[in-house]
PDB file of C-alpha atoms in Angstrom:
ATOM      1  CA  ASP A1227      56.013  19.844 152.352  1.00 59.00           C
ATOM      2  CA  ALA A1228      57.474  23.344 152.304  1.00 67.00           C
ATOM      3  CA  THR A1229      60.407  25.166 153.847  1.00 67.00           C
ATOM      4  CA  GLU A1230      61.094  28.692 155.034  1.00 61.00           C
ATOM      5  CA  ARG A1231      64.597  28.283 153.518  1.00 62.00           C
ATOM      6  CA  PRO A1232      64.081  27.430 149.818  1.00 68.00           C
ATOM      7  CA  GLU A1233      67.396  29.107 148.956  1.00 62.00           C
ATOM      8  CA  GLY A1234      69.229  26.377 150.882  1.00 63.00           C
ATOM      9  CA  VAL A1235      67.454  23.635 148.940  1.00 66.00           C
ATOM     10  CA  GLU A1236      68.135  25.440 145.647  1.00 67.00           C
ATOM     11  CA  ALA A1237      71.808  25.931 146.572  1.00 61.00           C
ATOM     12  CA  GLY A1238      72.207  22.264 147.489  1.00 62.00           C
ATOM     13  CA  VAL A1239      73.107  22.755 151.170  1.00 58.00           C
ATOM     14  CA  ALA A1240      69.706  21.659 152.491  1.00 68.00           C
ATOM     15  CA  GLU A1241      67.292  18.913 151.580  1.00 71.00           C
ATOM     16  CA  LEU A1242      63.549  18.885 152.036  1.00 73.00           C
ATOM     17  CA  VAL A1243      62.678  15.584 153.753  1.00 73.00           C
ATOM     18  CA  GLY A1244      59.460  16.437 155.580  1.00 74.00           C
ATOM     19  CA  ARG A1245      58.488  16.215 159.244  1.00 72.00           C
ATOM     20  CA  ASP A1246      58.586  12.471 159.745  1.00 73.00           C
ATOM     21  CA  PRO A1247      61.326  11.712 162.321  1.00 71.00           C
ATOM     22  CA  GLY A1248      62.265   8.493 160.524  1.00 73.00           C
ATOM     23  CA  ARG A1249      62.839  10.313 157.236  1.00 72.00           C
ATOM     24  CA  ILE A1250      64.826  13.046 158.999  1.00 70.00           C
ATOM     25  CA  VAL A1251      67.107  10.520 160.717  1.00 66.00           C
ATOM     26  CA  SER A1252      67.463   8.559 157.479  1.00 71.00           C
ATOM     27  CA  ALA A1253      68.505  11.691 155.548  1.00 70.00           C
ATOM     28  CA  ALA A1254      71.011  12.689 158.248  1.00 65.00           C
ATOM     29  CA  LEU A1255      72.531   9.190 158.338  1.00 63.00           C
ATOM     30  CA  ARG A1256      72.839   9.170 154.554  1.00 65.00           C
ATOM     31  CA  LEU A1257      74.940  12.332 154.739  1.00 62.00           C
ATOM     32  CA  LEU A1258      77.098  10.822 157.443  1.00 61.00           C
ATOM     33  CA  ARG A1259      77.638   7.578 155.514  1.00 65.00           C
ATOM     34  CA  ASP A1260      77.338   8.611 151.868  1.00 70.00           C
ATOM     35  CA  ARG A1261      80.547  10.239 150.713  1.00 75.00           C
ATOM     36  CA  ASP A1262      78.879  11.513 147.516  1.00 77.00           C
ATOM     37  CA  ALA A1263      76.089  13.232 149.472  1.00 73.00           C
ATOM     38  CA  TYR A1264      78.631  14.806 151.817  1.00 77.00           C
ATOM     39  CA  ALA A1265      80.751  15.893 148.843  1.00 82.00           C
ATOM     40  CA  ARG A1266      77.760  17.646 147.230  1.00 80.00           C
ATOM     41  CA  MET A1267      77.252  19.692 150.389  1.00 80.00           C
ATOM     42  CA  ALA A1268      81.012  20.312 150.736  1.00 86.00           C
ATOM     43  CA  ARG A1269      81.185  21.599 147.138  1.00 89.00           C
ATOM     44  CA  MET A1270      78.609  24.234 148.038  1.00 87.00           C
ATOM     45  CA  GLY A1271      80.718  25.209 151.049  1.00 89.00           C
ATOM     46  CA  ALA A1272      83.728  25.531 148.765  1.00 94.00           C
ATOM     47  CA  LYS A1273      81.773  27.717 146.347  1.00 95.00           C
ATOM     48  CA  VAL A1274      80.592  30.004 149.148  1.00 94.00           C
ATOM     49  CA  TRP A1275      84.082  30.461 150.648  1.00 95.00           C
ATOM     50  CA  MET A1276      85.654  30.999 147.218  1.00 97.00           C
ATOM     51  CA  ASP A1277      82.898  33.452 146.194  1.00 97.00           C
ATOM     52  CA  HIS A1278      83.723  35.528 149.286  1.00 97.00           C
ATOM     53  CA  GLY A1279      87.450  35.651 148.502  1.00 97.00           C
ATOM     54  CA  ALA A1280      89.159  32.534 149.886  1.00 96.00           C
ATOM     55  CA  LEU A1281      92.245  31.580 147.888  1.00 95.00           C
ATOM     56  CA  ASP A1282      91.740  27.827 148.180  1.00 93.00           C
ATOM     57  CA  TYR A1283      89.323  25.343 149.784  1.00 93.00           C
ATOM     58  CA  LYS A1284      89.927  21.632 150.304  1.00 92.00           C
ATOM     59  CA  GLU A1285      87.981  18.844 152.008  1.00 87.00           C
ATOM     60  CA  CYS A1286      89.821  15.534 152.162  1.00 86.00           C
ATOM     61  CA  ALA A1287      88.407  12.170 153.284  1.00 82.00           C
ATOM     62  CA  ALA A1288      90.762   9.719 154.964  1.00 82.00           C
ATOM     63  CA  ASP A1289      91.395   6.632 152.866  1.00 81.00           C
ATOM     64  CA  ASP A1290      94.378   5.070 154.658  1.00 82.00           C
ATOM     65  CA  PHE A1291      94.536   4.805 158.428  1.00 81.00           C
ATOM     66  CA  SER A1292      97.738   2.753 158.496  1.00 84.00           C
ATOM     67  CA  THR A1293     100.709   4.613 159.928  1.00 81.00           C
ATOM     68  CA  PHE A1294     104.379   3.824 160.357  1.00 84.00           C
ATOM     69  CA  CYS A1295     104.708   6.167 163.330  1.00 87.00           C
ATOM     70  CA  GLY A1296     102.564   8.227 165.633  1.00 86.00           C
ATOM     71  CA  LEU A1297      98.838   7.838 166.056  1.00 86.00           C
ATOM     72  CA  SER A1298      96.440   7.419 163.147  1.00 83.00           C
ATOM     73  CA  PHE A1299      93.483   9.773 162.764  1.00 82.00           C
ATOM     74  CA  GLU A1300      91.254   6.731 163.285  1.00 83.00           C
ATOM     75  CA  LYS A1301      92.675   6.088 166.762  1.00 85.00           C
ATOM     76  CA  GLN A1302      93.096   9.737 167.749  1.00 83.00           C
ATOM     77  CA  LEU A1303      89.513  10.584 166.803  1.00 83.00           C
ATOM     78  CA  LYS A1304      88.172   7.291 168.215  1.00 84.00           C
ATOM     79  CA  LEU A1305      86.237   6.645 165.025  1.00 82.00           C
ATOM     80  CA  GLY A1306      83.425   4.155 165.231  1.00 81.00           C
ATOM     81  CA  ARG A1307      82.468   1.534 162.689  1.00 79.00           C
ATOM     82  CA  GLY A1308      81.548   3.180 159.388  1.00 74.00           C
ATOM     83  CA  GLU A1309      82.992   6.575 160.379  1.00 77.00           C
ATOM     84  CA  THR A1310      85.801   8.347 158.580  1.00 78.00           C
ATOM     85  CA  ALA A1311      87.871  11.464 159.162  1.00 81.00           C
ATOM     86  CA  ILE A1312      87.422  14.583 157.045  1.00 83.00           C
ATOM     87  CA  PHE A1313      90.297  17.050 156.987  1.00 86.00           C
ATOM     88  CA  ALA A1314      89.356  20.424 155.553  1.00 87.00           C
ATOM     89  CA  PHE A1315      91.193  23.683 155.163  1.00 90.00           C
ATOM     90  CA  VAL A1316      90.620  27.076 153.642  1.00 93.00           C
ATOM     91  CA  THR A1317      93.470  29.343 152.538  1.00 93.00           C
ATOM     92  CA  PHE A1318      93.262  33.126 152.892  1.00 93.00           C
ATOM     93  CA  ALA A1319      95.590  35.959 151.889  1.00 93.00           C
ATOM     94  CA  ASN A1320      96.046  36.939 155.535  1.00 92.00           C
ATOM     95  CA  ARG A1321      94.338  36.905 158.918  1.00 92.00           C
ATOM     96  CA  LYS A1322      92.355  40.086 158.235  1.00 95.00           C
ATOM     97  CA  ALA A1323      90.994  38.556 155.015  1.00 95.00           C
ATOM     98  CA  ARG A1324      90.204  35.328 156.884  1.00 94.00           C
ATOM     99  CA  ASP A1325      88.157  37.172 159.507  1.00 95.00           C
ATOM    100  CA  ARG A1326      86.289  39.224 156.880  1.00 96.00           C
ATOM    101  CA  ILE A1327      85.581  36.220 154.629  1.00 96.00           C
ATOM    102  CA  ASN A1328      84.493  33.935 157.487  1.00 93.00           C
ATOM    103  CA  ALA A1329      82.104  36.623 158.767  1.00 94.00           C
ATOM    104  CA  ALA A1330      80.580  36.971 155.282  1.00 95.00           C
ATOM    105  CA  VAL A1331      80.301  33.202 154.867  1.00 92.00           C
ATOM    106  CA  MET A1332      78.451  32.835 158.167  1.00 89.00           C
ATOM    107  CA  LYS A1333      75.860  35.350 156.890  1.00 91.00           C
ATOM    108  CA  ASP A1334      75.566  33.891 153.384  1.00 92.00           C
ATOM    109  CA  PRO A1335      71.997  32.615 152.770  1.00 88.00           C
ATOM    110  CA  ARG A1336      73.355  29.618 150.857  1.00 85.00           C
ATOM    111  CA  LEU A1337      74.759  28.338 154.164  1.00 81.00           C
ATOM    112  CA  THR A1338      72.506  29.926 156.783  1.00 78.00           C
ATOM    113  CA  ALA A1339      69.633  27.904 155.335  1.00 73.00           C
ATOM    114  CA  SER A1340      71.267  24.796 156.781  1.00 67.00           C
ATOM    115  CA  MET A1341      72.238  26.324 160.145  1.00 66.00           C
ATOM    116  CA  GLY A1342      70.379  27.444 163.233  1.00 63.00           C
ATOM    117  CA  PRO A1343      68.064  26.024 165.870  1.00 65.00           C
ATOM    118  CA  GLY A1344      66.761  22.589 165.004  1.00 66.00           C
ATOM    119  CA  LYS A1345      69.177  22.153 162.080  1.00 66.00           C
ATOM    120  CA  LYS A1346      71.431  19.082 162.124  1.00 65.00           C
ATOM    121  CA  MET A1347      74.996  19.329 160.837  1.00 64.00           C
ATOM    122  CA  PRO A1348      76.242  16.396 158.728  1.00 63.00           C
ATOM    123  CA  PHE A1349      78.927  15.718 161.362  1.00 67.00           C
ATOM    124  CA  ASP A1350      79.340  15.815 165.132  1.00 71.00           C
ATOM    125  CA  VAL A1351      80.345  19.430 165.857  1.00 69.00           C
ATOM    126  CA  ASN A1352      81.546  18.375 169.315  1.00 73.00           C
ATOM    127  CA  ARG A1353      84.303  16.399 167.591  1.00 74.00           C
ATOM    128  CA  MET A1354      85.247  19.207 165.206  1.00 75.00           C
ATOM    129  CA  VAL A1355      88.680  20.782 165.661  1.00 78.00           C
ATOM    130  CA  TYR A1356      89.235  24.333 164.446  1.00 76.00           C
ATOM    131  CA  SER A1357      92.208  26.723 164.502  1.00 81.00           C
ATOM    132  CA  GLY A1358      93.955  29.343 162.411  1.00 83.00           C
ATOM    133  CA  PHE A1359      97.442  28.622 161.116  1.00 82.00           C
ATOM    134  CA  THR A1360     100.309  30.584 159.571  1.00 82.00           C
ATOM    135  CA  VAL A1361     102.385  28.924 156.842  1.00 80.00           C
ATOM    136  CA  LEU A1362     105.865  28.024 158.071  1.00 84.00           C
ATOM    137  CA  VAL A1363     107.082  26.263 154.928  1.00 86.00           C
ATOM    138  CA  ASP A1364     105.505  26.336 151.464  1.00 84.00           C
ATOM    139  CA  GLY A1365     106.821  23.651 149.155  1.00 85.00           C
ATOM    140  CA  SER A1366     104.154  24.074 146.480  1.00 80.00           C
ATOM    141  CA  ALA A1367     105.044  24.017 142.792  1.00 67.00           C
ATOM    142  CA  ALA A1368     104.205  27.724 142.497  1.00 65.00           C
ATOM    143  CA  THR A1369     106.689  28.575 145.237  1.00 61.00           C
ATOM    144  CA  LYS A1370     109.391  26.389 143.680  1.00 61.00           C
ATOM    145  CA  GLY A1371     108.890  28.176 140.349  1.00 57.00           C
ATOM    146  CA  ARG A1372     109.298  31.609 141.963  1.00 56.00           C
ATOM    147  CA  ARG A1373     112.508  30.500 143.699  1.00 52.00           C
ATOM    148  CA  ALA A1374     113.891  29.134 140.430  1.00 52.00           C
ATOM    149  CA  ARG A1375     113.202  32.425 138.601  1.00 53.00           C
ATOM    150  CA  LYS A1376     114.866  34.456 141.394  1.00 55.00           C
ATOM    151  CA  GLN A1377     118.008  32.307 141.237  1.00 53.00           C
ATOM    152  CA  ARG A1378     118.578  32.913 137.498  1.00 53.00           C
TER     153      ARG A1378
END
């Protein structure tokens, strides 16, 4: 078998599985169920965003759906058996940088190889939630260190 997008296979964001529908479904299900396979693809996403100037990139898999208040991600997302929640975020210097970096990422051949007509995402995009946020409070260690130096 061959592909018109070898750069995606080389970059690790696409896998050559052939034309057999059974093999295609099997490969897609593996990504949905295999945290290591998903993580390999997510690491490439992180590399692409960071290469284009993002300050930070995180993808976090839920490992505890118990909650002492409110609604758990499991219930809110109506997760089925064997499903989990992935929470991901990318940090940018500002909104202008975010828009520039996201535009570059969407054109990057390392990712475009896995996108487009007939390409299956490793998650249900209809259940994806996306927004831009502004930091209200930053309690990171770096911020605490800057405050401590200013107070001296």
